[in-house]
Short mmCIF file of N, CA and C in Angstrom, two decimals:
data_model
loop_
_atom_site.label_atom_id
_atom_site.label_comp_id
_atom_site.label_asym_id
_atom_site.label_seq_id
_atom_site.Cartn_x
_atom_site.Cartn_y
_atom_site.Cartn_z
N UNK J 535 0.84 -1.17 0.00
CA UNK J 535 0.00 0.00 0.00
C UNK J 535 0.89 1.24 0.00
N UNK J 536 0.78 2.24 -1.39
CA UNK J 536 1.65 3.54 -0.95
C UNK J 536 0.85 4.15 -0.63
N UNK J 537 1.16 5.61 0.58
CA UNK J 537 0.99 6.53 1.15
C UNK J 537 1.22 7.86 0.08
N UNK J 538 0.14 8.53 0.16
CA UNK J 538 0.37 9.61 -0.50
C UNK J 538 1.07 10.75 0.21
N UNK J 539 1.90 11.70 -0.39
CA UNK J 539 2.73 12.21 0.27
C UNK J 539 2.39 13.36 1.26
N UNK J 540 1.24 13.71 1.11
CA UNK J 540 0.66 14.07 2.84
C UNK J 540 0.86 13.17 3.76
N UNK J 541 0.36 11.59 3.50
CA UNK J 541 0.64 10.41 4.80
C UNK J 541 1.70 10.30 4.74
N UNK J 542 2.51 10.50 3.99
CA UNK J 542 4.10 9.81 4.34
C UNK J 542 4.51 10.96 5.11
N UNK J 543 3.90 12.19 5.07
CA UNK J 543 4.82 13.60 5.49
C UNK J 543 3.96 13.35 7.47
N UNK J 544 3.32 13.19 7.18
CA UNK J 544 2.47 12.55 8.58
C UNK J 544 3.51 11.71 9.30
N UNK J 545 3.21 10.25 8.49
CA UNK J 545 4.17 9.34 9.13
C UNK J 545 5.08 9.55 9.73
N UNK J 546 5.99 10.48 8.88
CA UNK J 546 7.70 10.61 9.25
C UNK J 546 7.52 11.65 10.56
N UNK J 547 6.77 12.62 10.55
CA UNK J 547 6.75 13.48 11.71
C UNK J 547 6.34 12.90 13.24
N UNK J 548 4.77 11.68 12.57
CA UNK J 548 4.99 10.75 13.78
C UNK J 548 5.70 10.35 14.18
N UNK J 549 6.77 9.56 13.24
CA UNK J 549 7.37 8.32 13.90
C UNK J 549 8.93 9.48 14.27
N UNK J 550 9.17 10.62 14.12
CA UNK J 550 10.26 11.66 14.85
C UNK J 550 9.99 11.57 16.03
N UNK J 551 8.14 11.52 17.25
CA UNK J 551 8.24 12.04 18.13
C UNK J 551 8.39 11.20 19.09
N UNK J 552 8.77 11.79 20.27
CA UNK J 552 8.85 10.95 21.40
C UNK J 552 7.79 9.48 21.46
N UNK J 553 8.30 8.73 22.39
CA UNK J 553 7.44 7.61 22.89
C UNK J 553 6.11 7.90 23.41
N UNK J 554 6.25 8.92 24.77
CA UNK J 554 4.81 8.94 25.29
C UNK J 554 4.08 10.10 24.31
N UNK J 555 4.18 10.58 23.13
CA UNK J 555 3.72 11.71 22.75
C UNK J 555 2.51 11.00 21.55
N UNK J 556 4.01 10.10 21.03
CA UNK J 556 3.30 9.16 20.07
C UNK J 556 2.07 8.12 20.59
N UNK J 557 2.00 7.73 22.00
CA UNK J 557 1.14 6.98 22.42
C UNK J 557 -0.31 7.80 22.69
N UNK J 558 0.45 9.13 23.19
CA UNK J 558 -0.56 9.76 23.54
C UNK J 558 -1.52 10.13 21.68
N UNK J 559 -0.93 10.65 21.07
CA UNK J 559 -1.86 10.51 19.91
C UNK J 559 -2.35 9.59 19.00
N UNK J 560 -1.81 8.22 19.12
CA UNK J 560 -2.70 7.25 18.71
C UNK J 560 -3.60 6.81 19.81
N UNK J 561 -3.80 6.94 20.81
CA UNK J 561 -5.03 6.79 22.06
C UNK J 561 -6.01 7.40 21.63
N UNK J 562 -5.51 9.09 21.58
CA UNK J 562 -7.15 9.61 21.11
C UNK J 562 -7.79 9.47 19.97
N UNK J 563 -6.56 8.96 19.42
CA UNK J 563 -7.36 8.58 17.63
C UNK J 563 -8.23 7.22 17.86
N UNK J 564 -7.74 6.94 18.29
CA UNK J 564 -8.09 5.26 18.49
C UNK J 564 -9.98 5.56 19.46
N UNK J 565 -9.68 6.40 20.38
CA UNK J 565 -10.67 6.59 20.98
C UNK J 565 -12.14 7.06 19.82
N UNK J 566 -11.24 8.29 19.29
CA UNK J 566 -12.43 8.39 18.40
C UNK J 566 -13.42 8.26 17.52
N UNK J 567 -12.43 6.80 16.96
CA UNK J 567 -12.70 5.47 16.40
C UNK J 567 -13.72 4.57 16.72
N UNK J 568 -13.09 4.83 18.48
CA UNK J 568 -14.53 3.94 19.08
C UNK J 568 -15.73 4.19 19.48
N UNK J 569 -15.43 5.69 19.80
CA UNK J 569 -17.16 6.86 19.83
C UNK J 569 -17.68 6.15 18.56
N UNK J 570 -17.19 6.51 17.52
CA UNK J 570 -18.13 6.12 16.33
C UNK J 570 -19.05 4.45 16.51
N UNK J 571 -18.22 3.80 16.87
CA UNK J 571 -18.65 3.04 17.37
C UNK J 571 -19.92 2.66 17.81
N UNK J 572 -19.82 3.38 19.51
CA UNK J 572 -20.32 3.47 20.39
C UNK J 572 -21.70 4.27 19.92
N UNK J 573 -21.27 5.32 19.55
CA UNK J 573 -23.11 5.61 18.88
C UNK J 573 -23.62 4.87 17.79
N UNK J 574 -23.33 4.50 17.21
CA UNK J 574 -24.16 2.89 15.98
C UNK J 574 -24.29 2.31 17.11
N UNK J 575 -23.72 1.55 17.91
CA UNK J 575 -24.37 0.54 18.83
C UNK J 575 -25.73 1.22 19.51
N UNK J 576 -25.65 2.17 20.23
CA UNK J 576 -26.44 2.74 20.76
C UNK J 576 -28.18 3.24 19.63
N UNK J 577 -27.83 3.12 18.63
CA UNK J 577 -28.61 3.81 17.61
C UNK J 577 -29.54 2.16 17.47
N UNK J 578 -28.39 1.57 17.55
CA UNK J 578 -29.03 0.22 17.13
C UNK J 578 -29.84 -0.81 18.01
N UNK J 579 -29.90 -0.55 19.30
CA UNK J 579 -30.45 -0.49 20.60
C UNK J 579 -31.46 0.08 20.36
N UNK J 580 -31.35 1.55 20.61
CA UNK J 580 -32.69 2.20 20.37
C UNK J 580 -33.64 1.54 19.57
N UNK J 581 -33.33 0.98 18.29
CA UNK J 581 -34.24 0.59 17.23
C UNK J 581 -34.58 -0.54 17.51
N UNK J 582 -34.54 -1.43 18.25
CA UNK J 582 -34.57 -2.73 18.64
C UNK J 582 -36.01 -2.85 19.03
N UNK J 583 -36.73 -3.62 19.06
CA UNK J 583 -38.42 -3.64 19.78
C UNK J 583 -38.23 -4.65 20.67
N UNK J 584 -37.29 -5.24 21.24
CA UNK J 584 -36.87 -6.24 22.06
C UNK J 584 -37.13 -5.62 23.60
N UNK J 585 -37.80 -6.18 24.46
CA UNK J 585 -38.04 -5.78 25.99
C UNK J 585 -36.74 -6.01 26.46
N UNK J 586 -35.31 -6.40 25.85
CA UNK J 586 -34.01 -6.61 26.85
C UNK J 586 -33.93 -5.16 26.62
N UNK J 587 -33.68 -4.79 25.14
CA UNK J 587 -33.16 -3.77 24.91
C UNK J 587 -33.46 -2.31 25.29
N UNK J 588 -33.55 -2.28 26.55
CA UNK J 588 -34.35 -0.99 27.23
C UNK J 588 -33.13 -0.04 27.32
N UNK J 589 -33.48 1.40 27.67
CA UNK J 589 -33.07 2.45 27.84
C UNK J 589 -31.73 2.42 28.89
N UNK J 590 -31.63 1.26 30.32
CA UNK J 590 -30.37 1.23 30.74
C UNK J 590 -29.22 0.43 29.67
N UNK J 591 -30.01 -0.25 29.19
CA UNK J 591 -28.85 -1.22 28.01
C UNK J 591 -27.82 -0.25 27.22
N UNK J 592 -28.81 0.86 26.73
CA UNK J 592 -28.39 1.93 25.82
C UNK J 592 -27.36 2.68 26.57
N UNK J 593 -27.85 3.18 27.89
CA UNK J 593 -26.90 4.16 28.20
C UNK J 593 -25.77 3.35 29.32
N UNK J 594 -25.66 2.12 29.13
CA UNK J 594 -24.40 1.01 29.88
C UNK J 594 -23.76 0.93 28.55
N UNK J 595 -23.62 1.39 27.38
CA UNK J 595 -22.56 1.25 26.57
C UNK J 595 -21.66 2.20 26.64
N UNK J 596 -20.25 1.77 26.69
CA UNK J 596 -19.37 2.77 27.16
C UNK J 596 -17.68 2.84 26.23
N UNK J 597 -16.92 3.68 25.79
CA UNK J 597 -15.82 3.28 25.21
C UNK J 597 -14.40 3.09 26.28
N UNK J 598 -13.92 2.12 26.27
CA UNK J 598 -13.09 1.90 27.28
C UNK J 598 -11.46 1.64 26.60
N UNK J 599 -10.88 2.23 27.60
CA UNK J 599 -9.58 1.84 27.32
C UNK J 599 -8.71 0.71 27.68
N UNK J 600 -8.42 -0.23 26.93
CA UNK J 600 -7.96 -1.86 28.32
C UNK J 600 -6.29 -1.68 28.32
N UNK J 601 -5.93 -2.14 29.34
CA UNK J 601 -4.64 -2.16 29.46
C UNK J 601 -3.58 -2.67 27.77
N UNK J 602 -2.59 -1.29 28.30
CA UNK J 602 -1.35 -1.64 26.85
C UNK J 602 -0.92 -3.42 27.20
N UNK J 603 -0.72 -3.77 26.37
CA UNK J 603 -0.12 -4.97 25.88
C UNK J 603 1.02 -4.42 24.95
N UNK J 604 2.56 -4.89 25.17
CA UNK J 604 3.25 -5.22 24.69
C UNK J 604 3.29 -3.52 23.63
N UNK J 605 3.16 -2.79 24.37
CA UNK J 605 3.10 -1.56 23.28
C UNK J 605 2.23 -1.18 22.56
N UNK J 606 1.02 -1.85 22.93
CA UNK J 606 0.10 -1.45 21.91
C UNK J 606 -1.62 -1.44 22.36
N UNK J 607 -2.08 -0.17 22.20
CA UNK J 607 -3.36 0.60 22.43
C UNK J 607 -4.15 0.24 22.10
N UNK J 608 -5.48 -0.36 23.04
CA UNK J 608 -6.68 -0.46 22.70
C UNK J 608 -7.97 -0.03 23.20
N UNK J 609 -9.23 0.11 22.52
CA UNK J 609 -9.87 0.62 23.02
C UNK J 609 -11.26 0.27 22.88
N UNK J 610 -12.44 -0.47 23.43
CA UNK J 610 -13.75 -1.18 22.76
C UNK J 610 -14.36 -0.37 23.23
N UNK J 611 -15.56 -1.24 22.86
CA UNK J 611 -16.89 -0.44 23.07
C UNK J 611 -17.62 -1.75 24.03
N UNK J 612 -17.98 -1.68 25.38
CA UNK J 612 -18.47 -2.45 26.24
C UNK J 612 -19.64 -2.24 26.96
N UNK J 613 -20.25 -2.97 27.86
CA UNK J 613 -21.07 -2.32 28.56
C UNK J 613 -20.32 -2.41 29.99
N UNK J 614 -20.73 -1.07 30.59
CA UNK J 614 -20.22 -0.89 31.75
C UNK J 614 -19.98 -1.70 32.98
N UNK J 615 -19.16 -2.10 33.72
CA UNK J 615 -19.04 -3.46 34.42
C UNK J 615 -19.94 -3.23 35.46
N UNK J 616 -20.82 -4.21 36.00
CA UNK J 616 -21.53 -3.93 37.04
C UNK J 616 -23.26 -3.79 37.13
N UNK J 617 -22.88 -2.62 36.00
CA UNK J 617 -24.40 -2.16 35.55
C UNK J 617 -25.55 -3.18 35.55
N UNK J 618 -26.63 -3.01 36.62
CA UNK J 618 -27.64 -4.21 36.25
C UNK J 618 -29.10 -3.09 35.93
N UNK J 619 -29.90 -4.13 35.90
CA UNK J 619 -31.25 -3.41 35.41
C UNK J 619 -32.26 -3.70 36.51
N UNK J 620 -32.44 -2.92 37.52
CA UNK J 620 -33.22 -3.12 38.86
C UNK J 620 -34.90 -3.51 38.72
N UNK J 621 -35.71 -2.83 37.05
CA UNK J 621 -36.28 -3.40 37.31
C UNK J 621 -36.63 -4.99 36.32
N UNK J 622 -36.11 -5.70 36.15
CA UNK J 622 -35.66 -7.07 35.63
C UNK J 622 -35.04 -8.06 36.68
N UNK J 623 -35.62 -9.03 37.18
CA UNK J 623 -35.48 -9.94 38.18
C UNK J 623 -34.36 -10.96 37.48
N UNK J 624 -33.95 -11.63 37.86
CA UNK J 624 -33.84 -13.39 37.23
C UNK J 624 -34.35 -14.17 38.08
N UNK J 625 -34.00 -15.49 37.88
CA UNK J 625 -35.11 -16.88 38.35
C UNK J 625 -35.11 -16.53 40.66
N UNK J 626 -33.83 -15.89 40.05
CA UNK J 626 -33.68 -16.04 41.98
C UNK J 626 -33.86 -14.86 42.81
N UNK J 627 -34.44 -13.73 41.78
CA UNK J 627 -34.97 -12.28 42.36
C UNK J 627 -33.95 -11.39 42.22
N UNK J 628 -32.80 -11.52 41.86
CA UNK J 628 -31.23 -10.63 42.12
C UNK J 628 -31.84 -9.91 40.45
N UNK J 629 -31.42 -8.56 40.40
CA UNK J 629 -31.44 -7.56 39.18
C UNK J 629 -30.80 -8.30 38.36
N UNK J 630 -30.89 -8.33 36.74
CA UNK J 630 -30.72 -8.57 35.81
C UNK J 630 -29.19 -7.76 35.52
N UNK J 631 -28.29 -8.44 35.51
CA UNK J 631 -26.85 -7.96 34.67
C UNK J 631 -27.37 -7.15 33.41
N UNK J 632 -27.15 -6.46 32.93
CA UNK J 632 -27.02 -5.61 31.48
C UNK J 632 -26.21 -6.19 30.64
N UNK J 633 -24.98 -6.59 31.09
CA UNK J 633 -24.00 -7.26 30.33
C UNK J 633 -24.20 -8.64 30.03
N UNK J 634 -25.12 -9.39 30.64
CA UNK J 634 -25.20 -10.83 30.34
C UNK J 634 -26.58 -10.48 29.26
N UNK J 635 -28.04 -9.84 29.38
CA UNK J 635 -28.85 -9.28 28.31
C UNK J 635 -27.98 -8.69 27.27
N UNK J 636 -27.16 -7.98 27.09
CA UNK J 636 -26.42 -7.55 25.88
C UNK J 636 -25.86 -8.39 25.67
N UNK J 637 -25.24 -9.69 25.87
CA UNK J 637 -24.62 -11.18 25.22
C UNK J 637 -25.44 -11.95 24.31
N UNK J 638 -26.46 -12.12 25.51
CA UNK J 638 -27.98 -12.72 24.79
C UNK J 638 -28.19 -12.20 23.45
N UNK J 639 -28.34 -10.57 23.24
CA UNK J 639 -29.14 -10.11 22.54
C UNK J 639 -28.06 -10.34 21.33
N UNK J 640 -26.95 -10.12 21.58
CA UNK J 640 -25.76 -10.10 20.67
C UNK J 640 -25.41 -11.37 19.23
N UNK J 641 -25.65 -12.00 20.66
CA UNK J 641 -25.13 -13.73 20.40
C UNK J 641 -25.90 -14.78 20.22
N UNK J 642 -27.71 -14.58 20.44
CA UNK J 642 -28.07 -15.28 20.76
C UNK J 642 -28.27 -16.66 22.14
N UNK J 643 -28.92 -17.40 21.76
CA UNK J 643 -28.64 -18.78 22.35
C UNK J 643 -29.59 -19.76 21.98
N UNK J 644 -29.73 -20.42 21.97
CA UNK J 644 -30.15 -21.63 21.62
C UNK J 644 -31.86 -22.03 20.69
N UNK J 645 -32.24 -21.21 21.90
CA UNK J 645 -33.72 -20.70 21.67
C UNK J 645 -33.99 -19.32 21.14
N UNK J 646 -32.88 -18.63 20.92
CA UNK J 646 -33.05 -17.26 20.47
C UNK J 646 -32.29 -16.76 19.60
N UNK J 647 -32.33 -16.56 18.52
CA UNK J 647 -31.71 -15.93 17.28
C UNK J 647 -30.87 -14.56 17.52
N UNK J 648 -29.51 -14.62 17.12
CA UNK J 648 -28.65 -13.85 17.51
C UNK J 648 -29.57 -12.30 17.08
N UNK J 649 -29.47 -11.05 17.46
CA UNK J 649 -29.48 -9.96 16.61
C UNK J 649 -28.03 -9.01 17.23
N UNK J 650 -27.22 -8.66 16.13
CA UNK J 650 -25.86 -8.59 16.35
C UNK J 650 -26.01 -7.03 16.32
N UNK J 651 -26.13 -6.11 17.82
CA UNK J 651 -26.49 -4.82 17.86
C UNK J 651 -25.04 -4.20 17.73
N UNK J 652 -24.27 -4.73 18.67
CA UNK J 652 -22.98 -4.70 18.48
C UNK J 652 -21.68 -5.00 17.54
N UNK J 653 -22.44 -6.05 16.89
CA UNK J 653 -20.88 -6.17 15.90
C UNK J 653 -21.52 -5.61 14.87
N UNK J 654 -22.73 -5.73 14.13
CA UNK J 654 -23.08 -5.00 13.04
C UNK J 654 -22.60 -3.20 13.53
N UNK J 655 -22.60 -2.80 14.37
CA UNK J 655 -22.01 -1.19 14.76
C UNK J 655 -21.10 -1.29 14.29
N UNK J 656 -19.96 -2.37 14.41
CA UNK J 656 -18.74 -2.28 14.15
C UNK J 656 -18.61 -2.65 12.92
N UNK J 657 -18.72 -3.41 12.03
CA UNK J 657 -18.64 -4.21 10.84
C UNK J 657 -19.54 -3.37 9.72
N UNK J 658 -20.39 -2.90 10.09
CA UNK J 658 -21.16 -1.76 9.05
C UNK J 658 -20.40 -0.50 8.55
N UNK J 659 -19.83 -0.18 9.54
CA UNK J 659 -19.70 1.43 9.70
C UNK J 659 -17.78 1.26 9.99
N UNK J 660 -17.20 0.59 9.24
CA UNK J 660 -16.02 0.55 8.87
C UNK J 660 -14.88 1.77 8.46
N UNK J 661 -15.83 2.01 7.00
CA UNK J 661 -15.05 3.18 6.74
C UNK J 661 -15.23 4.74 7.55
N UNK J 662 -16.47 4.56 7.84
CA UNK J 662 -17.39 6.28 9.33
C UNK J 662 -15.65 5.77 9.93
N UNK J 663 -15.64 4.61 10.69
CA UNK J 663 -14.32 4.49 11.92
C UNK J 663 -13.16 4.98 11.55
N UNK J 664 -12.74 4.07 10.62
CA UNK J 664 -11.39 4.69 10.04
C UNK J 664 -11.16 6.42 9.94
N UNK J 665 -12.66 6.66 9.13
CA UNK J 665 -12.44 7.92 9.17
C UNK J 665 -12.38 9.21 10.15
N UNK J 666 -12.69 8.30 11.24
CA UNK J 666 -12.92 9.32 12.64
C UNK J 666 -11.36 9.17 13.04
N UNK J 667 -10.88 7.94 13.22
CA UNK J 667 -9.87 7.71 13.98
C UNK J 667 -8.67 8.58 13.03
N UNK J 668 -8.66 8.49 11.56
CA UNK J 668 -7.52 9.22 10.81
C UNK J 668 -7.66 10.84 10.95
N UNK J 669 -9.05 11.18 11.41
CA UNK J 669 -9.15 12.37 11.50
C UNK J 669 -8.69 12.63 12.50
N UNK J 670 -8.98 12.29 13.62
CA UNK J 670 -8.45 12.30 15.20
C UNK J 670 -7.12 12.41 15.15
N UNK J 671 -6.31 11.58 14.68
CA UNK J 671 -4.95 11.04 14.25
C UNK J 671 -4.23 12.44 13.63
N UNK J 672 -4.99 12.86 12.68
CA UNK J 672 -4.36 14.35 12.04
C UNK J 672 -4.08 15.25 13.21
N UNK J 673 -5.32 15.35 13.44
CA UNK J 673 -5.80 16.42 14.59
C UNK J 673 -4.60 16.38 15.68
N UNK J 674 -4.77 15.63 16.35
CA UNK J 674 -3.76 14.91 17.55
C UNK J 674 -2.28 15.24 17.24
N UNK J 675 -1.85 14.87 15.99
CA UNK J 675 -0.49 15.01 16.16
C UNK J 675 -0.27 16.41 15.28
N UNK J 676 -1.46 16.93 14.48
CA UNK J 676 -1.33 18.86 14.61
C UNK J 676 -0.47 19.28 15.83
N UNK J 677 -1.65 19.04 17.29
CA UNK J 677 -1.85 19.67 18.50
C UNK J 677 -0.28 19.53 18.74
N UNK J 678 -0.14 18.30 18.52
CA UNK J 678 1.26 17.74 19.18
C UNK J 678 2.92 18.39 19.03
N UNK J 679 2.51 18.32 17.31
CA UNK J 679 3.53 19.49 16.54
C UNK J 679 3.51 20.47 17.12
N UNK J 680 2.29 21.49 17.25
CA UNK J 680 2.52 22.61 18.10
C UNK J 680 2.82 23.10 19.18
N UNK J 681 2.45 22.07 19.91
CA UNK J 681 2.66 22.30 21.34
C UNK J 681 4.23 21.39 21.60
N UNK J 682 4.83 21.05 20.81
CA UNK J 682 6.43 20.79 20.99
C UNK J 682 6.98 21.92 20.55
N UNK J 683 6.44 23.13 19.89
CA UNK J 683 7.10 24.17 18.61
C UNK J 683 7.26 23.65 17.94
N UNK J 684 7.18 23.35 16.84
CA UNK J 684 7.19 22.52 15.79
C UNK J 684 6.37 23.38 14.88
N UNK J 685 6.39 23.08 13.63
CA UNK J 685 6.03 23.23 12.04
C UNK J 685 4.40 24.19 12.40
#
């Protein structure tokens, strides 16, 4: 794949800057990547006529940052740990997890036909991501240039 010579003039200025500078601007790119995300999922919730898919489901989706591995930044789109739905029982009276209903709804099971609220967010809206995160990515290491003095 060649880079046109705006990206290559990008590249090279990235890959000049420091370690934490460079991490720090692929994070927020990466982040903004996953907003995009995060609202298709949420959009796609909303539209759902499913009684899981209620209004806490929607607003327990969250973009998170998980620990670096080996140098390298990531960032999903989850539902918030913890989050249950107070008024939704299960068999033994304890509130309904959010995160185990968003699996269900995701993944299916056995008796229930997957509807994929979540990965269709992600897998639809491919190029929207890319394009948030390369924008972010510009943006970010603009700020970065400038605020080192730079160009």
């Amino acid at each position: 794949m060649e880079l046109n010579v705006d990206a290559q003039a990008l590249l090279k200025t990235f890959m000049s800057m420091p370690d934490k500078v460079k991490l720090k601007v692929a994070r927020q790119a990466l982040r903004q990547g996953a907003v995009v995300v995060k609202k298709y999922a949420q959009a796609n919730v909303r539209a759902s006529e499913s009684s899981e898919a209620s209004g806490v489901l929607e607003k327990s989706i969250q973009v998170a940052k998980f620990k670096e591995q080996n140098g390298r930044v990531r960032y999903a789109v989850r539902i918030k740990p913890k989050s249950v739905n107070e008024r939704k029982r299960d068999g033994q009276g304890k509130p309904v997890r959010v995160g185990l209903y968003a699996a269900v709804l995701n993944w299916g099971k056995a008796n229930q036909k997957p509807w994929h609220w979540l990965t269709n967010a992600a897998k639809e809206h491919v190029p929207e991501v890319v394009a948030a995160a390369r924008q972010g990515f510009q943006k970010n290491l603009d700020a970065a240039v400038k605020e080192a003095g730079g160009k």
